[in-house]
C-alpha positions as CSV (number, residue, x, y, z in Angstrom):
1,M,0.1,0.1,-0.1
2,N,3.1,2.4,0.7
3,K,4.7,1.5,-2.4
4,L,1.7,2.1,-4.6
5,Y,1.0,5.5,-2.5
6,L,4.6,6.4,-3.5
7,I,4.4,5.7,-7.0
8,F,1.4,7.9,-7.3
9,L,3.1,11.0,-5.7
10,L,6.0,10.6,-7.9
11,V,3.7,10.1,-11.0
12,G,1.8,13.4,-9.9
13,A,5.1,15.4,-9.1
14,F,6.4,14.4,-12.5
15,A,3.2,15.5,-14.0
16,C,3.3,18.9,-12.1
17,K,6.9,19.4,-13.2
18,E,5.7,18.7,-16.9
19,Q,2.9,20.9,-17.1
20,K,4.7,24.1,-15.7
21,E,7.3,23.6,-18.4
22,N,4.6,23.3,-20.8
23,T,3.1,26.6,-19.5
24,V,6.3,28.2,-19.7
25,I,7.4,26.9,-23.3
26,L,3.7,28.1,-24.1
27,E,3.9,31.4,-22.8
28,N,7.2,32.1,-24.7
29,S,6.3,30.4,-28.0
30,G,5.3,33.8,-29.1
31,P,6.5,37.2,-29.1
32,F,6.6,39.3,-25.7
33,P,2.9,40.5,-25.2
34,Y,1.8,44.1,-25.9
35,T,-0.8,44.0,-22.9
36,I,1.1,43.0,-19.6
37,T,-0.5,40.8,-17.1
38,D,0.2,39.2,-13.7
39,S,1.6,35.7,-15.3
40,T,3.9,37.7,-18.3
41,K,6.5,37.6,-15.4
42,N,6.3,33.8,-15.6
43,R,7.8,34.0,-18.7
44,K,11.6,33.7,-19.7
45,L,13.0,37.0,-19.8
46,S,16.0,38.9,-20.6
47,A,17.8,40.4,-17.7
48,A,16.5,44.0,-18.1
49,M,13.0,42.8,-18.1
50,D,13.4,40.7,-15.3
51,R,14.7,43.6,-13.3
52,S,11.6,45.6,-14.5
53,F,9.2,42.7,-12.9
54,N,11.3,41.4,-10.2
55,H,13.7,44.2,-8.8
56,Y,11.6,47.4,-8.7
57,T,8.2,48.0,-7.0
58,S,6.5,48.3,-10.0
59,I,7.0,48.6,-13.9
60,H,6.1,51.7,-14.6
61,P,7.7,54.7,-12.3
62,K,4.6,56.3,-12.0
63,N,3.1,53.4,-9.6
64,N,6.7,53.1,-7.9
65,E,6.3,54.5,-4.6
66,L,10.0,55.1,-4.5
67,Y,10.2,57.2,-7.5
68,T,9.8,60.9,-7.6
69,N,10.5,64.1,-9.3
70,F,12.4,66.9,-7.3
71,K,10.5,70.5,-7.2
72,Y,12.8,73.4,-5.9
73,T,11.8,76.8,-4.2
74,E,13.8,79.4,-2.9
75,L,13.6,80.3,0.2
76,K,12.9,83.7,2.1
77,G,14.3,85.0,5.2
78,F,18.1,84.5,4.3
79,D,20.4,87.3,3.6
80,Y,23.6,86.5,1.7
81,N,25.3,90.3,1.7
82,N,24.4,90.6,-1.6
83,H,25.8,87.1,-2.6
84,D,29.0,88.7,-2.7
85,G,30.6,85.4,-1.0
86,T,31.5,86.3,2.5
87,I,28.1,84.4,3.7
88,S,27.2,80.9,2.8
89,R,24.9,78.6,4.0
90,R,25.0,74.7,3.8
91,D,24.6,71.2,4.7
92,P,20.8,71.5,6.4
93,S,20.1,69.0,9.4
94,K,16.8,67.0,9.1
95,V,13.9,69.5,9.7
96,I,11.8,68.8,12.7
97,F,8.4,70.1,14.1
98,E,8.7,71.2,17.9
99,N,6.8,74.0,19.9
100,G,4.5,74.4,16.9
101,K,7.0,75.4,14.4
102,Y,10.0,73.6,12.4
103,Y,13.6,73.6,13.0
104,V,16.6,73.5,10.8
105,W,20.0,73.5,11.7
106,Y,23.1,74.2,9.2
107,T,26.9,75.2,8.5
108,K,27.1,78.7,8.1
109,R,30.4,81.0,7.2
110,N,30.3,84.6,7.7
111,T,34.2,85.8,7.0
112,P,35.3,89.3,5.8
113,V,36.5,87.8,2.5
114,I,36.1,84.7,0.3
115,P,37.7,81.5,0.4
116,V,41.3,81.5,-0.9
117,G,40.5,77.4,-2.1
118,A,41.2,73.9,-1.1
119,K,44.8,73.9,-3.0
120,N,45.6,77.2,-1.2
121,A,45.0,76.2,2.1
122,E,48.1,77.1,3.9
123,K,47.1,80.8,2.7
124,S,44.6,80.7,5.2
125,N,44.5,82.3,8.4
126,D,42.3,83.2,12.0
127,T,40.0,85.4,9.2
128,I,40.7,83.5,5.8
129,P,39.0,80.7,5.2
130,S,40.3,77.8,3.0
131,T,37.1,76.5,1.8
132,D,33.5,77.4,1.8
133,W,33.0,75.8,5.2
134,D,36.1,76.9,6.9
135,L,35.9,78.9,9.8
136,S,32.1,78.1,9.9
137,E,29.6,77.7,12.9
138,I,26.4,76.1,13.3
139,W,23.5,77.9,13.2
140,Y,19.7,77.5,13.1
141,A,16.5,78.9,12.2
142,T,12.3,78.0,12.4
143,S,9.5,78.3,10.3
144,K,6.0,78.4,10.3
145,D,5.5,76.8,6.9
146,G,8.6,75.5,5.9
147,F,9.2,78.4,3.0
148,T,10.1,81.7,5.2
149,W,12.6,81.2,7.7
150,E,13.7,83.2,10.7
151,E,17.4,82.7,11.9
152,Q,17.7,82.6,15.1
153,G,21.2,82.6,15.8
154,V,24.2,80.2,16.6
155,A,23.4,77.2,18.0
156,V,27.3,75.8,18.1
157,P,30.0,77.9,18.5
158,R,33.9,77.2,17.5
159,P,35.3,76.3,20.7
160,P,38.5,77.8,21.9
161,K,41.6,75.9,20.6
162,P,42.4,73.1,21.0
163,E,39.0,72.2,21.5
164,V,37.3,69.6,19.2
165,G,36.1,71.9,16.3
166,W,38.1,74.8,17.3
167,R,38.7,75.6,13.6
168,A,35.2,74.9,12.3
169,V,32.1,72.9,13.1
170,T,29.9,71.9,10.2
171,T,27.6,69.7,8.6
172,T,25.2,68.9,11.6
173,D,22.3,66.6,12.1
174,I,19.4,66.1,14.9
175,L,18.7,63.7,17.4
176,K,15.7,63.4,19.6
177,W,16.3,60.9,22.2
178,K,14.4,60.5,25.5
179,G,13.5,64.0,25.7
180,K,16.7,65.6,25.0
181,Y,18.3,66.9,21.7
182,Y,21.8,65.9,20.3
183,L,23.3,67.7,17.4
184,Y,25.9,65.5,15.6
185,Y,28.6,67.6,13.4
186,Q,32.2,67.2,12.3
187,G,34.6,69.4,14.3
188,F,37.8,70.3,12.2
189,M,41.1,70.7,13.8
190,E,43.0,72.4,10.9
191,A,41.7,74.5,8.1
192,S,40.3,71.9,5.5
193,G,42.4,71.1,2.7
194,K,45.7,70.8,4.3
195,R,45.1,67.1,4.4
196,G,41.7,67.0,3.0
197,D,38.7,66.9,5.0
198,Y,40.4,64.7,8.3
199,C,38.2,65.7,10.9
200,P,36.4,63.7,13.7
201,V,32.5,63.7,14.5
202,T,31.6,65.6,17.7
203,A,28.2,66.5,19.2
204,S,26.4,69.0,21.5
205,Y,23.2,68.4,23.9
206,A,20.4,70.5,25.2
207,D,17.0,70.2,26.9
208,S,15.3,72.5,24.1
209,P,15.8,72.9,20.4
210,D,16.5,76.3,21.3
211,G,19.4,75.3,23.2
212,P,21.7,76.4,25.3
213,W,23.9,73.8,23.5
214,T,26.6,72.0,26.0
215,P,29.5,70.3,24.1
216,A,30.5,67.0,24.6
217,G,33.9,67.9,24.5
218,K,35.0,64.6,23.1
219,V,34.7,62.4,19.7
220,V,31.6,60.3,19.8
221,I,32.1,58.3,16.8
222,E,35.7,56.9,16.5
223,N,37.7,56.5,13.1
224,G,38.6,53.1,12.3
225,P,41.7,51.3,12.4
226,E,44.4,52.0,10.4
227,G,43.9,50.4,6.8
228,S,40.4,50.3,7.3
229,W,37.7,52.1,4.6
230,D,36.8,54.7,7.2
231,Q,40.4,55.5,9.0
232,Y,40.7,59.2,7.9
233,A,37.0,60.3,7.8
234,I,33.6,59.7,9.5
235,H,31.6,62.6,7.8
236,D,27.9,63.6,7.5
237,P,26.5,62.0,10.7
238,Y,22.7,61.3,10.4
239,P,20.7,59.9,13.4
240,L,18.0,57.9,13.8
241,V,15.8,55.6,16.0
242,H,15.4,51.8,15.3
243,N,14.6,48.7,17.5
244,G,15.3,50.9,20.5
245,Q,18.3,51.9,19.4
246,I,20.3,55.1,18.1
247,Y,21.6,54.2,14.5
248,I,23.8,57.0,13.1
249,Y,24.5,56.6,9.7
250,Y,27.7,58.6,8.2
251,K,30.1,58.6,5.2
252,S,33.6,58.2,4.4
253,A,35.7,58.5,1.5
254,F,38.5,55.9,0.6
255,N,40.9,54.3,-1.9
256,R,43.2,57.2,-2.7
257,P,45.4,57.7,-4.6
258,N,43.1,55.9,-6.8
259,P,40.2,57.4,-7.8
260,V,38.3,58.5,-4.4
261,W,35.1,55.8,-3.6
262,V,32.6,57.5,-1.4
263,G,30.4,54.9,0.7
264,G,28.1,55.1,3.8
265,G,28.2,52.9,6.9
266,L,26.5,52.5,10.3
267,V,27.1,52.8,13.8
268,T,24.5,51.9,16.7
269,G,24.4,52.2,20.4
270,D,22.1,52.9,23.4
271,N,23.9,56.1,24.3
272,P,23.8,59.2,22.6
273,L,27.5,60.1,23.3
274,G,28.6,56.6,22.7
275,P,30.4,54.1,22.5
276,F,28.9,53.2,19.4
277,K,29.6,49.8,17.4
278,K,30.0,49.8,13.4
279,H,28.0,47.4,11.5
280,P,30.4,44.3,10.4
281,L,29.1,44.8,7.0
282,N,30.0,48.3,6.6
283,P,30.1,50.3,4.0
284,L,26.5,49.7,3.6
285,T,26.2,52.2,0.5
286,N,28.4,52.0,-2.6
287,S,27.8,55.6,-3.8
288,G,26.3,58.8,-2.8
289,H,28.1,62.0,-1.6
290,E,26.0,62.9,1.5
291,V,23.9,60.3,3.8
292,T,20.1,61.1,3.7
293,M,17.8,58.3,5.0
294,F,14.1,58.1,5.9
295,P,11.9,55.0,7.5
296,F,9.7,54.0,4.8
297,K,7.6,50.8,5.5
298,E,9.4,48.1,7.5
299,G,12.6,49.5,5.9
300,L,14.8,52.2,5.2
301,G,14.8,54.4,2.2
302,A,17.7,56.6,1.0
303,I,18.3,59.1,-1.3
304,V,21.7,58.5,-3.1
305,A,23.1,61.8,-4.9
306,K,26.5,62.3,-6.5
307,D,29.5,59.9,-6.6
308,G,29.8,56.5,-7.4
309,T,27.8,54.1,-9.7
310,E,24.5,54.3,-8.0
311,H,24.5,57.8,-7.9
312,F,20.9,59.6,-8.3
313,T,19.2,56.6,-7.1
314,I,16.8,56.2,-4.4
315,Q,17.4,53.0,-2.3
316,Y,15.7,50.5,0.2
317,A,16.7,48.3,2.7
318,K,14.3,46.5,4.6
319,D,16.4,45.1,7.0
320,W,18.2,49.0,7.2
321,V,21.1,47.4,6.4
322,N,21.1,45.8,2.5
323,F,19.9,48.4,0.1
324,E,19.0,47.7,-3.4
325,V,18.4,50.3,-6.0
326,A,14.4,51.2,-6.1
327,S,14.5,53.8,-8.7
328,I,16.5,56.1,-10.7
329,C,15.7,59.8,-10.7
330,E,16.7,63.4,-11.9
331,L,17.5,66.7,-10.5
332,V,18.1,64.6,-7.1
333,P,18.9,66.9,-4.1
334,V,22.3,67.1,-2.6
335,A,23.2,67.6,1.2
336,T,19.5,66.9,1.8
337,G,17.9,67.5,5.1
338,P,14.3,65.9,4.7
339,Y,11.5,66.4,7.1
340,V,11.2,63.1,8.5
341,P,8.3,62.9,10.8
342,D,8.8,59.3,12.4
343,A,12.9,60.0,12.4
344,F,12.7,59.4,16.4
345,T,9.6,57.3,17.1
346,D,10.9,54.1,16.5
347,T,8.2,53.2,14.0
348,K,7.5,49.9,12.6
349,Y,6.2,51.4,9.3
350,G,7.6,54.5,8.2
351,R,5.3,57.0,6.1
352,G,8.3,58.3,4.0
353,I,8.5,62.2,2.9
354,T,7.6,65.0,1.4
355,W,9.8,67.7,1.6
356,G,13.1,69.0,3.1
357,M,16.1,71.2,2.5
358,S,19.0,70.9,0.5
359,H,21.7,73.0,-1.1
360,F,23.4,74.7,-4.1
361,V,27.0,75.2,-3.9
362,N,27.2,77.2,-7.1
363,A,25.3,80.2,-5.9
364,G,28.5,82.2,-6.8
365,K,31.8,82.2,-9.4
366,Y,34.7,80.3,-8.1
367,G,37.3,83.0,-7.4
368,V,34.9,85.8,-7.4
369,N,31.9,85.1,-4.7
370,P,31.7,81.4,-4.0
371,H,29.4,80.4,-1.6
372,S,26.5,78.0,-0.9
373,I,22.7,78.7,-0.5
374,L,19.9,76.8,0.9
375,V,16.8,75.7,-0.7
376,R,13.4,73.8,0.0
377,F,12.8,70.7,-2.2
378,D,9.4,68.7,-2.5
379,C,8.8,65.2,-3.6
380,D,6.5,62.4,-3.3
381,L,8.9,59.7,-1.5
382,S,5.4,59.2,1.1
383,L,2.8,56.5,1.4
384,D,0.6,59.4,2.5
385,V,0.8,61.6,-0.6
386,D,-0.4,60.6,-4.2
387,D,0.9,63.3,-6.6
388,P,0.7,62.4,-10.4
389,E,2.8,65.2,-11.0
390,M,5.9,64.2,-9.0
391,K,5.8,60.6,-10.8
392,T,6.6,62.1,-14.4
393,T,9.7,61.2,-16.4
394,G,12.1,63.0,-19.2
395,I,12.4,66.5,-17.6
396,R,13.0,69.3,-20.0
397,H,15.7,71.8,-19.1
398,D,16.3,75.4,-21.0
399,I,18.4,74.9,-23.9
400,E,21.2,77.0,-22.3
401,V,21.8,74.7,-19.5
402,Y,22.9,71.9,-22.1
403,Y,25.2,74.7,-23.8
404,K,26.9,75.3,-20.7
405,Q,27.8,71.8,-20.0
406,G,29.9,72.2,-23.2
407,L,33.4,71.0,-24.3
408,S,36.7,72.3,-22.4
409,K,39.1,74.1,-24.2
410,N,41.7,70.9,-24.0
411,Q,38.6,68.6,-25.5
412,L,38.2,71.2,-28.0
413,K,41.8,70.9,-29.0
414,R,41.7,66.9,-28.8
415,I,39.2,66.9,-31.4
416,K,40.5,69.5,-33.8
417,E,43.9,67.7,-33.5
418,N,42.4,64.3,-34.4
419,N,40.8,65.9,-37.1
420,L,43.7,67.1,-38.5
421,T,45.3,63.8,-38.4
422,K,42.7,62.0,-40.3
């Protein structure tokens, strides 16, 4: 009886396998269909079409929750001294909502002269900056609507020498943890450009987003050991709360003197001032000049701007660690500080983002009036918004935008010389 039953099972399994194989053969017996159905993905597909069905959340951007356009708006309330290059604002933090208004922190440089440039860092001094962020401090502003801002003043000044950050404090982000507030930022101990941007991450804390802020007076995220990818740089600290712990994502540049590679890492801990434990899989991202994350569904979304093979993408990690490309976007904001309502709630199902702040570093001309400005961006990377205008593709720029990307003198010379030798 048992043998007979076994025979029936084997025959049934073989029949199912044969039927499945016949189904695939049947579906691939003709050309790829014009109308897509649920069964279309069962065909034998090319690598590109397989990605469309199995890699992204939708086969079309308009239905992809992690695809968006980015719209930009000039902000009101910030003075730039007639854009002469002596005042610069850049690298905004996440935007938070407290006390009935929005708060943002950022790097501000207010110097009597323009930067001399990283290559001329030796010419800098106590009043002459080397780079756009040299001799900077951390300021903050508030807003009722996210469009018009009122600058409130210095949040974290440069401490006296030789304390961490005496030369400049820059690139900050905010954490709210157990009723207190923490600003993480880079503390420069020398003019930027002398050895690159080698500087540690330190922090200040307060009972209110309006301060006063107390410096931690120490390095809170240690650089990696000699020979490791982050031995020189821990930049752009970006804190979130997840699984009852503090998650701080950061970036580092490595692989010099070969082409520089920029990746993103993660440290975790339960004390805002450390110690923090680095994730064993670091680096977690292989692209992106800044680190921008937001809870999305069970996992974490990431805006990956500039630098690397996966630049200008939105990525997603269901486990907050292993990121996959979710979409490829245009006009992606850099140095992004989004408004993330559930950044610190330890949410189990993130709602995403719809707006925030970023910067433009080319508000002036190099060598004349170089400086950066803060701007607002809007998008639809949210489960609570359905904006079809944010899901279109094929942005058209003014023709002059393309002509400005013209050939350099060396390129024109090379082309003309090649033409002469033919």
